[in-house]
């Protein structure tokens, strides 16, 4: 029961963070130096959550 809850929670975190990263890159006037402060932590969360889901 608790394993299923953790799995769904990780999947929800993965989906929300992926959508947030896509929203950062959807800016028409994207400036890498300005938005990298928002994109880098999201990329790290997505990577670590992907590893946790795969395990």
PDB file of N, CA and C in Angstrom:
ATOM      1  N   UNK A   1       0.822  -1.193   0.000  1.00  0.00           N
ATOM      2  CA  UNK A   1       0.000   0.000   0.000  1.00  0.00           C
ATOM      3  C   UNK A   1       0.867   1.260   0.000  1.00  0.00           C
ATOM      4  N   UNK A   2       1.838   1.307   0.911  1.00  0.00           N
ATOM      5  CA  UNK A   2       2.692   2.491   1.011  1.00  0.00           C
ATOM      6  C   UNK A   2       3.610   2.602  -0.198  1.00  0.00           C
ATOM      7  N   UNK A   3       4.015   1.439  -0.769  1.00  0.00           N
ATOM      8  CA  UNK A   3       4.858   1.461  -1.960  1.00  0.00           C
ATOM      9  C   UNK A   3       4.124   2.062  -3.151  1.00  0.00           C
ATOM     10  N   UNK A   4       2.854   1.753  -3.297  1.00  0.00           N
ATOM     11  CA  UNK A   4       2.063   2.329  -4.384  1.00  0.00           C
ATOM     12  C   UNK A   4       1.912   3.834  -4.204  1.00  0.00           C
ATOM     13  N   UNK A   5       1.715   4.273  -2.976  1.00  0.00           N
ATOM     14  CA  UNK A   5       1.584   5.699  -2.695  1.00  0.00           C
ATOM     15  C   UNK A   5       2.869   6.443  -3.037  1.00  0.00           C
ATOM     16  N   UNK A   6       3.995   5.866  -2.667  1.00  0.00           N
ATOM     17  CA  UNK A   6       5.287   6.485  -2.971  1.00  0.00           C
ATOM     18  C   UNK A   6       5.525   6.513  -4.476  1.00  0.00           C
ATOM     19  N   UNK A   7       5.177   5.439  -5.161  1.00  0.00           N
ATOM     20  CA  UNK A   7       5.351   5.394  -6.616  1.00  0.00           C
ATOM     21  C   UNK A   7       4.507   6.466  -7.300  1.00  0.00           C
ATOM     22  N   UNK A   8       3.250   6.616  -6.900  1.00  0.00           N
ATOM     23  CA  UNK A   8       2.390   7.642  -7.495  1.00  0.00           C
ATOM     24  C   UNK A   8       2.874   9.043  -7.153  1.00  0.00           C
ATOM     25  N   UNK A   9       3.363   9.227  -5.952  1.00  0.00           N
ATOM     26  CA  UNK A   9       3.900  10.528  -5.561  1.00  0.00           C
ATOM     27  C   UNK A   9       5.119  10.889  -6.405  1.00  0.00           C
ATOM     28  N   UNK A  10       6.012   9.946  -6.626  1.00  0.00           N
ATOM     29  CA  UNK A  10       7.184  10.186  -7.465  1.00  0.00           C
ATOM     30  C   UNK A  10       6.790  10.485  -8.910  1.00  0.00           C
ATOM     31  N   UNK A  11       5.812   9.765  -9.424  1.00  0.00           N
ATOM     32  CA  UNK A  11       5.354  10.017 -10.786  1.00  0.00           C
ATOM     33  C   UNK A  11       4.718  11.398 -10.906  1.00  0.00           C
ATOM     34  N   UNK A  12       3.968  11.808  -9.901  1.00  0.00           N
ATOM     35  CA  UNK A  12       3.363  13.144  -9.917  1.00  0.00           C
ATOM     36  C   UNK A  12       4.435  14.222  -9.870  1.00  0.00           C
ATOM     37  N   UNK A  13       5.450  14.026  -9.052  1.00  0.00           N
ATOM     38  CA  UNK A  13       6.554  14.982  -8.991  1.00  0.00           C
ATOM     39  C   UNK A  13       7.259  15.054 -10.335  1.00  0.00           C
ATOM     40  N   UNK A  14       7.467  13.918 -10.969  1.00  0.00           N
ATOM     41  CA  UNK A  14       8.127  13.878 -12.277  1.00  0.00           C
ATOM     42  C   UNK A  14       7.319  14.623 -13.338  1.00  0.00           C
ATOM     43  N   UNK A  15       6.025  14.418 -13.355  1.00  0.00           N
ATOM     44  CA  UNK A  15       5.178  15.073 -14.354  1.00  0.00           C
ATOM     45  C   UNK A  15       5.127  16.577 -14.122  1.00  0.00           C
ATOM     46  N   UNK A  16       4.937  16.992 -12.882  1.00  0.00           N
ATOM     47  CA  UNK A  16       4.842  18.422 -12.577  1.00  0.00           C
ATOM     48  C   UNK A  16       6.156  19.134 -12.872  1.00  0.00           C
ATOM     49  N   UNK A  17       7.266  18.538 -12.492  1.00  0.00           N
ATOM     50  CA  UNK A  17       8.550  19.188 -12.750  1.00  0.00           C
ATOM     51  C   UNK A  17       8.881  19.207 -14.240  1.00  0.00           C
ATOM     52  N   UNK A  18       8.489  18.180 -14.975  1.00  0.00           N
ATOM     53  CA  UNK A  18       8.705  18.180 -16.425  1.00  0.00           C
ATOM     54  C   UNK A  18       7.891  19.267 -17.106  1.00  0.00           C
ATOM     55  N   UNK A  19       6.649  19.413 -16.695  1.00  0.00           N
ATOM     56  CA  UNK A  19       5.816  20.470 -17.263  1.00  0.00           C
ATOM     57  C   UNK A  19       6.343  21.857 -16.894  1.00  0.00           C
ATOM     58  N   UNK A  20       6.866  21.996 -15.694  1.00  0.00           N
ATOM     59  CA  UNK A  20       7.439  23.279 -15.286  1.00  0.00           C
ATOM     60  C   UNK A  20       8.679  23.612 -16.107  1.00  0.00           C
ATOM     61  N   UNK A  21       9.503  22.610 -16.382  1.00  0.00           N
ATOM     62  CA  UNK A  21      10.685  22.846 -17.210  1.00  0.00           C
ATOM     63  C   UNK A  21      10.299  23.223 -18.638  1.00  0.00           C
ATOM     64  N   UNK A  22       9.280  22.577 -19.160  1.00  0.00           N
ATOM     65  CA  UNK A  22       8.799  22.944 -20.491  1.00  0.00           C
ATOM     66  C   UNK A  22       8.254  24.372 -20.500  1.00  0.00           C
ATOM     67  N   UNK A  23       7.615  24.777 -19.424  1.00  0.00           N
ATOM     68  CA  UNK A  23       7.097  26.145 -19.343  1.00  0.00           C
ATOM     69  C   UNK A  23       8.229  27.159 -19.326  1.00  0.00           C
ATOM     70  N   UNK A  24       9.349  26.818 -18.703  1.00  0.00           N
ATOM     71  CA  UNK A  24      10.502  27.725 -18.686  1.00  0.00           C
ATOM     72  C   UNK A  24      11.041  27.905 -20.098  1.00  0.00           C
ATOM     73  N   UNK A  25      11.078  26.832 -20.871  1.00  0.00           N
ATOM     74  CA  UNK A  25      11.636  26.908 -22.226  1.00  0.00           C
ATOM     75  C   UNK A  25      10.649  27.451 -23.263  1.00  0.00           C
ATOM     76  N   UNK A  26       9.418  27.669 -22.896  1.00  0.00           N
ATOM     77  CA  UNK A  26       8.432  28.170 -23.838  1.00  0.00           C
ATOM     78  C   UNK A  26       8.458  29.681 -23.986  1.00  0.00           C
ATOM     79  N   UNK A  27       9.299  30.373 -23.224  1.00  0.00           N
ATOM     80  CA  UNK A  27       9.398  31.818 -23.358  1.00  0.00           C
ATOM     81  C   UNK A  27       9.946  32.154 -24.738  1.00  0.00           C
ATOM     82  N   UNK A  28       9.333  33.121 -25.412  1.00  0.00           N
ATOM     83  CA  UNK A  28       9.782  33.512 -26.742  1.00  0.00           C
ATOM     84  C   UNK A  28      11.095  34.291 -26.675  1.00  0.00           C
ATOM     85  N   UNK A  29      11.270  35.048 -25.610  1.00  0.00           N
ATOM     86  CA  UNK A  29      12.503  35.821 -25.458  1.00  0.00           C
ATOM     87  C   UNK A  29      13.422  35.138 -24.443  1.00  0.00           C
ATOM     88  N   UNK A  30      13.667  33.857 -24.674  1.00  0.00           N
ATOM     89  CA  UNK A  30      14.474  33.069 -23.743  1.00  0.00           C
ATOM     90  C   UNK A  30      15.910  33.559 -23.743  1.00  0.00           C
ATOM     91  N   UNK A  31      16.385  33.923 -22.575  1.00  0.00           N
ATOM     92  CA  UNK A  31      17.776  34.328 -22.372  1.00  0.00           C
ATOM     93  C   UNK A  31      18.367  33.316 -21.394  1.00  0.00           C
ATOM     94  N   UNK A  32      19.353  32.581 -21.858  1.00  0.00           N
ATOM     95  CA  UNK A  32      19.901  31.486 -21.073  1.00  0.00           C
ATOM     96  C   UNK A  32      20.405  31.893 -19.707  1.00  0.00           C
ATOM     97  N   UNK A  33      21.067  33.032 -19.611  1.00  0.00           N
ATOM     98  CA  UNK A  33      21.633  33.456 -18.333  1.00  0.00           C
ATOM     99  C   UNK A  33      20.550  33.798 -17.324  1.00  0.00           C
ATOM    100  N   UNK A  34      19.442  34.296 -17.820  1.00  0.00           N
ATOM    101  CA  UNK A  34      18.372  34.718 -16.914  1.00  0.00           C
ATOM    102  C   UNK A  34      17.566  33.515 -16.429  1.00  0.00           C
ATOM    103  N   UNK A  35      17.211  32.616 -17.338  1.00  0.00           N
ATOM    104  CA  UNK A  35      16.339  31.512 -16.986  1.00  0.00           C
ATOM    105  C   UNK A  35      17.070  30.267 -16.511  1.00  0.00           C
ATOM    106  N   UNK A  36      18.388  30.264 -16.559  1.00  0.00           N
ATOM    107  CA  UNK A  36      19.114  29.079 -16.100  1.00  0.00           C
ATOM    108  C   UNK A  36      18.958  28.865 -14.602  1.00  0.00           C
ATOM    109  N   UNK A  37      18.702  29.943 -13.870  1.00  0.00           N
ATOM    110  CA  UNK A  37      18.469  29.801 -12.434  1.00  0.00           C
ATOM    111  C   UNK A  37      17.179  29.043 -12.158  1.00  0.00           C
ATOM    112  N   UNK A  38      16.245  29.065 -13.087  1.00  0.00           N
ATOM    113  CA  UNK A  38      14.998  28.317 -12.923  1.00  0.00           C
ATOM    114  C   UNK A  38      15.085  26.943 -13.566  1.00  0.00           C
ATOM    115  N   UNK A  39      15.819  26.833 -14.651  1.00  0.00           N
ATOM    116  CA  UNK A  39      15.854  25.583 -15.400  1.00  0.00           C
ATOM    117  C   UNK A  39      16.771  24.536 -14.764  1.00  0.00           C
ATOM    118  N   UNK A  40      17.884  24.948 -14.207  1.00  0.00           N
ATOM    119  CA  UNK A  40      18.837  23.986 -13.652  1.00  0.00           C
ATOM    120  C   UNK A  40      18.270  23.195 -12.472  1.00  0.00           C
ATOM    121  N   UNK A  41      17.661  23.834 -11.469  1.00  0.00           N
ATOM    122  CA  UNK A  41      17.083  23.022 -10.382  1.00  0.00           C
ATOM    123  C   UNK A  41      15.972  22.090 -10.852  1.00  0.00           C
ATOM    124  N   UNK A  42      15.179  22.539 -11.810  1.00  0.00           N
ATOM    125  CA  UNK A  42      14.137  21.664 -12.339  1.00  0.00           C
ATOM    126  C   UNK A  42      14.738  20.465 -13.056  1.00  0.00           C
ATOM    127  N   UNK A  43      15.815  20.678 -13.790  1.00  0.00           N
ATOM    128  CA  UNK A  43      16.476  19.573 -14.479  1.00  0.00           C
ATOM    129  C   UNK A  43      17.056  18.569 -13.490  1.00  0.00           C
ATOM    130  N   UNK A  44      17.589  19.054 -12.394  1.00  0.00           N
ATOM    131  CA  UNK A  44      18.130  18.163 -11.363  1.00  0.00           C
ATOM    132  C   UNK A  44      17.006  17.350 -10.722  1.00  0.00           C
ATOM    133  N   UNK A  45      15.893  18.003 -10.410  1.00  0.00           N
ATOM    134  CA  UNK A  45      14.751  17.292  -9.813  1.00  0.00           C
ATOM    135  C   UNK A  45      14.219  16.242 -10.781  1.00  0.00           C
ATOM    136  N   UNK A  46      14.118  16.581 -12.052  1.00  0.00           N
ATOM    137  CA  UNK A  46      13.627  15.631 -13.036  1.00  0.00           C
ATOM    138  C   UNK A  46      14.577  14.427 -13.145  1.00  0.00           C
ATOM    139  N   UNK A  47      15.863  14.683 -13.159  1.00  0.00           N
ATOM    140  CA  UNK A  47      16.829  13.592 -13.250  1.00  0.00           C
ATOM    141  C   UNK A  47      16.795  12.669 -12.045  1.00  0.00           C
ATOM    142  N   UNK A  48      16.779  13.242 -10.866  1.00  0.00           N
ATOM    143  CA  UNK A  48      16.771  12.414  -9.657  1.00  0.00           C
ATOM    144  C   UNK A  48      15.444  11.663  -9.493  1.00  0.00           C
ATOM    145  N   UNK A  49      14.347  12.304  -9.850  1.00  0.00           N
ATOM    146  CA  UNK A  49      13.050  11.631  -9.766  1.00  0.00           C
ATOM    147  C   UNK A  49      12.960  10.493 -10.789  1.00  0.00           C
ATOM    148  N   UNK A  50      13.539  10.703 -11.954  1.00  0.00           N
ATOM    149  CA  UNK A  50      13.551   9.639 -12.960  1.00  0.00           C
ATOM    150  C   UNK A  50      14.330   8.420 -12.475  1.00  0.00           C
ATOM    151  N   UNK A  51      15.434   8.674 -11.830  1.00  0.00           N
ATOM    152  CA  UNK A  51      16.223   7.566 -11.267  1.00  0.00           C
ATOM    153  C   UNK A  51      15.433   6.842 -10.188  1.00  0.00           C
ATOM    154  N   UNK A  52      14.749   7.612  -9.326  1.00  0.00           N
ATOM    155  CA  UNK A  52      13.961   6.992  -8.256  1.00  0.00           C
ATOM    156  C   UNK A  52      12.799   6.184  -8.817  1.00  0.00           C
ATOM    157  N   UNK A  53      12.159   6.664  -9.856  1.00  0.00           N
ATOM    158  CA  UNK A  53      11.050   5.930 -10.476  1.00  0.00           C
ATOM    159  C   UNK A  53      11.567   4.661 -11.130  1.00  0.00           C
ATOM    160  N   UNK A  54      12.737   4.732 -11.746  1.00  0.00           N
ATOM    161  CA  UNK A  54      13.290   3.557 -12.413  1.00  0.00           C
ATOM    162  C   UNK A  54      13.674   2.452 -11.433  1.00  0.00           C
ATOM    163  N   UNK A  55      14.051   2.848 -10.252  1.00  0.00           N
ATOM    164  CA  UNK A  55      14.428   1.857  -9.235  1.00  0.00           C
ATOM    165  C   UNK A  55      13.172   1.221  -8.699  1.00  0.00           C
TER     166      UNK A  55
END
